CSV table of C-alpha atoms in Angstrom, one decimal:
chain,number,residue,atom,x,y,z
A,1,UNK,CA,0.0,0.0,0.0
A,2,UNK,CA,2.6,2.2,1.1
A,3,UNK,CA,4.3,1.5,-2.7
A,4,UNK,CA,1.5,2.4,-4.4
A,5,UNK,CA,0.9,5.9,-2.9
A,6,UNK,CA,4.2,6.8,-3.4
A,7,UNK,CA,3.5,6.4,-6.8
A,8,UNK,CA,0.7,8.0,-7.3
A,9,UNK,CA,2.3,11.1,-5.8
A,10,UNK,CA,4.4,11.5,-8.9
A,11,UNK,CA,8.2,12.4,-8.8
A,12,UNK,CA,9.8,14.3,-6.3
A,13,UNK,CA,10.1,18.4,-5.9
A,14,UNK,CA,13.4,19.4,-7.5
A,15,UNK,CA,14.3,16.6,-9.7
A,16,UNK,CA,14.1,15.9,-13.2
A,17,UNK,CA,11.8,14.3,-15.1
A,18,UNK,CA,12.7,11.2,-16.4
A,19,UNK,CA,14.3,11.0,-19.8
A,20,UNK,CA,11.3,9.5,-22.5
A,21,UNK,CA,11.5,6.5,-24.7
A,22,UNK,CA,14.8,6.4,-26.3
A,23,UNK,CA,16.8,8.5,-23.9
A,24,UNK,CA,15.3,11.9,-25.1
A,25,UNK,CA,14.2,14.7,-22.9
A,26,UNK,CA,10.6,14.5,-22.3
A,27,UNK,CA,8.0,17.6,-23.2
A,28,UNK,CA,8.6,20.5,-21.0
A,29,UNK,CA,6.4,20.9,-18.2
A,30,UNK,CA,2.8,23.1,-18.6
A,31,UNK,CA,4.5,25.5,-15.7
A,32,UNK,CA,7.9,26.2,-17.2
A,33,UNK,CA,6.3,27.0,-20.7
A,34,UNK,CA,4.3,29.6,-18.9
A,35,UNK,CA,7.1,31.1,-17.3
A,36,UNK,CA,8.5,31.5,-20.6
A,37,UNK,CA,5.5,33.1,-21.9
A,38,UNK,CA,4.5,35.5,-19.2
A,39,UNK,CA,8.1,36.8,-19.7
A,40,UNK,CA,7.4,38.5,-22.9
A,41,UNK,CA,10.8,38.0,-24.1
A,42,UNK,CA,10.9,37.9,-27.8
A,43,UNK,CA,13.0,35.0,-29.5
A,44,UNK,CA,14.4,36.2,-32.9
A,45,UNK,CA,15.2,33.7,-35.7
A,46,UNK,CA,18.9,33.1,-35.2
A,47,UNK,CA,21.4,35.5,-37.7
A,48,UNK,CA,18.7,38.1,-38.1
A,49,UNK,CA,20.0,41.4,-38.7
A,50,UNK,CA,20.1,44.6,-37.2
A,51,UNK,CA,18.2,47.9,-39.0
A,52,UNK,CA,21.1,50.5,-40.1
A,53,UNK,CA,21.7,53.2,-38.3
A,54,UNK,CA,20.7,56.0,-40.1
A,55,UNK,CA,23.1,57.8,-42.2
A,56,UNK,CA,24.6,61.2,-40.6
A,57,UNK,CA,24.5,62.7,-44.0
A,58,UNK,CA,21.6,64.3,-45.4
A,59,UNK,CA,20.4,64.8,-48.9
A,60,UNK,CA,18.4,67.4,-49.5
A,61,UNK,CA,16.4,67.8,-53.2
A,62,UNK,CA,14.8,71.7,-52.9
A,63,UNK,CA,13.1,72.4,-56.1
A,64,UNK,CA,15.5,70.4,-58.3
A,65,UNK,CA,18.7,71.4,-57.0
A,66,UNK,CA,20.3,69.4,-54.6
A,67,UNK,CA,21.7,70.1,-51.1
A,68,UNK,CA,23.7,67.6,-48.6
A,69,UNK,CA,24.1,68.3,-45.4
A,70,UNK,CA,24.7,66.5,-41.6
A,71,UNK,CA,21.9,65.9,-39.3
A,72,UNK,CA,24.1,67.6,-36.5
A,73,UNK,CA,23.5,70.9,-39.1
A,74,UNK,CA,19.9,70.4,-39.7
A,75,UNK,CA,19.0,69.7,-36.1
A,76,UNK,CA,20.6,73.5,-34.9
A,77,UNK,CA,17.3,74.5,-34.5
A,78,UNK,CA,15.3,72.1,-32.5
A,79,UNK,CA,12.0,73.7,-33.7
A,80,UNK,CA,12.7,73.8,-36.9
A,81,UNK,CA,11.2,72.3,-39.8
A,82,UNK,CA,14.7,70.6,-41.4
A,83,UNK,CA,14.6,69.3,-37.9
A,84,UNK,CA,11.5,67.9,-37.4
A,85,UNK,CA,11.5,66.0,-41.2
A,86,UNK,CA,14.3,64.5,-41.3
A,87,UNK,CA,16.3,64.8,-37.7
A,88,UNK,CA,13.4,63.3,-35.0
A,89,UNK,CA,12.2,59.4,-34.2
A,90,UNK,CA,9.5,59.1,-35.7
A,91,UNK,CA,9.2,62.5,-38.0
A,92,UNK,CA,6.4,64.1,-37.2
A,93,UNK,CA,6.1,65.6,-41.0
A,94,UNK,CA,5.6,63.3,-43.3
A,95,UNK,CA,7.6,63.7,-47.0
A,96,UNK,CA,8.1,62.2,-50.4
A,97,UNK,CA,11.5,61.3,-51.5
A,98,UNK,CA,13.1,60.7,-54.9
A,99,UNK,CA,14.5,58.1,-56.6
A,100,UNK,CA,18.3,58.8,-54.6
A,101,UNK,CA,16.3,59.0,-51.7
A,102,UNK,CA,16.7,62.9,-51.5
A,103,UNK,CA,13.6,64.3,-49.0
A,104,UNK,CA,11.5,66.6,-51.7
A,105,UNK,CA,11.3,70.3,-50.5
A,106,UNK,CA,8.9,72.3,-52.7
A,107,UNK,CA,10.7,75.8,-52.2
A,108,UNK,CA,12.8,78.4,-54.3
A,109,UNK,CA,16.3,76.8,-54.3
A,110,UNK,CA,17.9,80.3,-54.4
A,111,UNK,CA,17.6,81.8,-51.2
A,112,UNK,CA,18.1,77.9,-49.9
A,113,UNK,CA,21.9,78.7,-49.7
A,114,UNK,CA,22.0,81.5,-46.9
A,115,UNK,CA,19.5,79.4,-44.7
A,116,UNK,CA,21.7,76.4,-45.1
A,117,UNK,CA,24.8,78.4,-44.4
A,118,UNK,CA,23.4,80.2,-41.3
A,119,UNK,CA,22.8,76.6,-39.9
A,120,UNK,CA,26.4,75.9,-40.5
A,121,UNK,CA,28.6,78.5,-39.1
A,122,UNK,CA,25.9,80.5,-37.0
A,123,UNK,CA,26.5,83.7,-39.9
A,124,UNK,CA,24.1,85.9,-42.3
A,125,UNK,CA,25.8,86.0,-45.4
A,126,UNK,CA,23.8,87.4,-48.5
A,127,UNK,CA,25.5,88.3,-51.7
A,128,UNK,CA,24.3,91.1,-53.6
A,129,UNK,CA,21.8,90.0,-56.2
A,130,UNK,CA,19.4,88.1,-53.7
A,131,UNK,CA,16.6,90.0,-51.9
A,132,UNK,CA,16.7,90.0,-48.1
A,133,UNK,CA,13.3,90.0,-48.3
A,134,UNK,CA,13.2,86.5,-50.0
A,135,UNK,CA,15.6,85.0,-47.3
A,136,UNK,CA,12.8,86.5,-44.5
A,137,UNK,CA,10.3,84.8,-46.3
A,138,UNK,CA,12.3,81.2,-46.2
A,139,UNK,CA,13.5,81.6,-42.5
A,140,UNK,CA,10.1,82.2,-41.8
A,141,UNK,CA,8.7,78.8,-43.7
A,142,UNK,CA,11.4,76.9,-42.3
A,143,UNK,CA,10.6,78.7,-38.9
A,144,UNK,CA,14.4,79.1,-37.9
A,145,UNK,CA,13.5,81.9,-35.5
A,146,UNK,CA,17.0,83.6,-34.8
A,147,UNK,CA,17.7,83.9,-38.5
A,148,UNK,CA,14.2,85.2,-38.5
A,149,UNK,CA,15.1,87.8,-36.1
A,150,UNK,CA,18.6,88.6,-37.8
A,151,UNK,CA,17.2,89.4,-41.2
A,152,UNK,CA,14.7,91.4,-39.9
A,153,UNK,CA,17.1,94.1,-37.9
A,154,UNK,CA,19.2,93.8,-41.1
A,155,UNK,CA,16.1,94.9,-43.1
A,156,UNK,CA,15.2,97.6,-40.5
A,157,UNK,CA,18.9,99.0,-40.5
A,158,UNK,CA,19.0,99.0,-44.2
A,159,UNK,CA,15.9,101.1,-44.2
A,160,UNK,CA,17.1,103.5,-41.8
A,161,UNK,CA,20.0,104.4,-43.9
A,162,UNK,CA,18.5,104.9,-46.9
A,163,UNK,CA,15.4,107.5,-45.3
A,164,UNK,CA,18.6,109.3,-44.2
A,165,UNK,CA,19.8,110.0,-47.4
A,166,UNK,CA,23.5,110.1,-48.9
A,167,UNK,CA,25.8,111.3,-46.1
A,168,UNK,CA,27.5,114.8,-46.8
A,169,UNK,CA,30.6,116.7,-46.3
A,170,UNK,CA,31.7,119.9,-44.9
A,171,UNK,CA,36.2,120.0,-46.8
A,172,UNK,CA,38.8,122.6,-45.1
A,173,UNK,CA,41.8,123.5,-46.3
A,174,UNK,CA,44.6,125.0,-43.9
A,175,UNK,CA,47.4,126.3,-43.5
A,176,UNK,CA,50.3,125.9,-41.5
A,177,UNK,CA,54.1,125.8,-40.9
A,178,UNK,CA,55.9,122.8,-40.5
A,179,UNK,CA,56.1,123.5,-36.7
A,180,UNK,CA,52.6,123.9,-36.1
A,181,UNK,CA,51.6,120.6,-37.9
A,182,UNK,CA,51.7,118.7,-34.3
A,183,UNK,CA,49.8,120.9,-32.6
A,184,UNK,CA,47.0,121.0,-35.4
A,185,UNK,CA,46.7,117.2,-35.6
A,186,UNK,CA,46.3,117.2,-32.2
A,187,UNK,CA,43.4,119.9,-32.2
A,188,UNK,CA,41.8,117.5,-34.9
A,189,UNK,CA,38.2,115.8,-33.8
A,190,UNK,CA,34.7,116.2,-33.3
A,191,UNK,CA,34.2,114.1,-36.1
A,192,UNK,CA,37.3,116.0,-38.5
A,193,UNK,CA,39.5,114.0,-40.3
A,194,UNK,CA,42.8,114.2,-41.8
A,195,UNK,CA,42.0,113.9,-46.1
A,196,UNK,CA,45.7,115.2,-47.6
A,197,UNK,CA,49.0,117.4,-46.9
A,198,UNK,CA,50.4,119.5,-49.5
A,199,UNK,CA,53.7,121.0,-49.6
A,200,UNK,CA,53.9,124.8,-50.8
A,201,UNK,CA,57.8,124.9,-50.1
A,202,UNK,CA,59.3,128.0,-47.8
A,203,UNK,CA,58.0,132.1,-48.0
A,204,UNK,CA,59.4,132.6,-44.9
A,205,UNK,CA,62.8,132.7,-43.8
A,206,UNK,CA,63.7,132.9,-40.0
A,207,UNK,CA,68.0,133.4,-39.5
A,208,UNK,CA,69.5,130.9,-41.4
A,209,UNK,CA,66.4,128.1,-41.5
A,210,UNK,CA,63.5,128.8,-44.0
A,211,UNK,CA,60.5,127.5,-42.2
A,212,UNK,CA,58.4,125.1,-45.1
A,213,UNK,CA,54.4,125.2,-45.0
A,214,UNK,CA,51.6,123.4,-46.1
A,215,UNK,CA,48.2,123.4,-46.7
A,216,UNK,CA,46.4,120.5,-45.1
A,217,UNK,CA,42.9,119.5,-46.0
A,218,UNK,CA,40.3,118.4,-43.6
A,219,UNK,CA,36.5,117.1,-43.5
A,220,UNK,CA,33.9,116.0,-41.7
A,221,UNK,CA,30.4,114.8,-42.1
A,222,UNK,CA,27.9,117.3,-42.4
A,223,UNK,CA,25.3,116.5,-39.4
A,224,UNK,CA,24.5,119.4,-37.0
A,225,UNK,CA,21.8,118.6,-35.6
A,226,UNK,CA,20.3,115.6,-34.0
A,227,UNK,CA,16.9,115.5,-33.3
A,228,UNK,CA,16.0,118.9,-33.8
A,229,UNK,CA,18.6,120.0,-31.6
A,230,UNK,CA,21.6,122.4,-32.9
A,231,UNK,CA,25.2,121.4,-31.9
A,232,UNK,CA,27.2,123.8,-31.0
A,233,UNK,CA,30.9,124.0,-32.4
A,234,UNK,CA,33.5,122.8,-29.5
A,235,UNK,CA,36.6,125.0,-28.7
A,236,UNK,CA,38.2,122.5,-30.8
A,237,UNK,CA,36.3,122.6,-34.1
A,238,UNK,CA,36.6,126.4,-34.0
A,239,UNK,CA,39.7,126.9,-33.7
A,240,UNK,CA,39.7,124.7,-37.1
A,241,UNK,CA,37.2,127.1,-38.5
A,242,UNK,CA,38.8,130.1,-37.1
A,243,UNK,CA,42.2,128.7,-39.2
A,244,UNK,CA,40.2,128.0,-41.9
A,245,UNK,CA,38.8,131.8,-42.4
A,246,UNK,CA,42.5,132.6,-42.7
A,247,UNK,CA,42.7,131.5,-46.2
């Protein structure tokens, strides 16, 4: 009796179960299949490979011209658009490429160049024959909002220059001996500036030493008043004038 419960009790706790027919390993138990099942781990097939990384180069197809550039460059500006397309997991905008694989950007390749290069090297550089304007209008689509911001003060500046009109000059010829030329370069400011010195050899003659002079032209830009507001001459820039009258 005692033989026949033992039996009945099945194998003991910690053992393993007895090889089947044959000598191979039985089934696995219903408890150790679970185990591996509840573990979510998943088994791939062996020698599958990895995905590629992605590629740290770029290429860029703006309205038929191409562009390459890093994803360290196109990320500068986190909220960017170059950022978001082609620089996040999981791009949040969705776009076509073509047959090299170059993302497809509908936009005027032109003023593509100074966005690009501002992404590069942190700089505004705009050669002559492009519009500012046009680069605003990019910056803005692309929403690079510092560049945004720089083109803008450079359009602002550019305006104020020209309401001002072209800058004009008030010229001053004087003359002096060669002893005095020290003491008038040092009088020289308040906006004056040295233009050219011309020799007119030696009228006077002192003893034995004839004493050379020369006339020495001056200017300054002509803006007296600021704001409404008339500047009075400093001691300075009249005893320029005062020189000046001389002649």
């Amino acid at each position: 009796m005692a033989e026949l419960a033992a039996a009945a009790e099945g194998p003991p706790r910690g053992r393993t179960p007895s090889p089947g027919p044959g000598g191979a390993p039985g089934p696995p138990s219903p408890r150790a299949a679970g185990a591996a099942a509840g573990s979510g781990a998943a088994l791939s097939p062996p020698g599958a490979a990895r995905p590629p990384a992605p590629s740290k180069w770029v290429r860029l197809n703006v309205g038929g011209t191409y562009f390459v550039s890093t994803r360290q460059t196109l990320c500068r500006e986190p909220k960017s658009f170059l950022c978001r397309l082609c620089c996040q997991d999981g791009p949040e905008l969705g776009s076509d490429k073509d047959e090299t694989g170059a993302y497809l950007i509908d936009r005027d390749p032109t003023y593509f160049g100074p966005i690009l290069n501002y992404l590069r090297h942190g700089k505004l550089i705009i050669n002559k024959e492009l519009a500012e304007e046009g680069v605003l209008e990019e910056a803005e689509f692309y929403n690079i909002a510092s560049l945004v911001r720089l083109v803008k003060e450079r359009i602002r500046d550019n305006e104020n220059r020209t309401s001002q009109g072209p800058v004009k000059h008030v010229y001053r010829v004087l003359q002096c001996q060669e002893e005095e030329l020290t003491q008038m370069v040092s009088t020289m400011s308040d906006g004056w500036k040295f233009e050219q010195l011309i020799s007119i050899g030696s009228s006077y003659n002192y003893g034995n030493e004839d004493q050379a002079e020369f006339l020495c032209v001056v200017s300054r830009e002509l803006n007296n008043s600021t704001n409404g507001i008339v500047k009075e001459p400093s001691e300075k820039a009249k005893i320029l004038q005062e020189r000046g009258s001389r002649m």
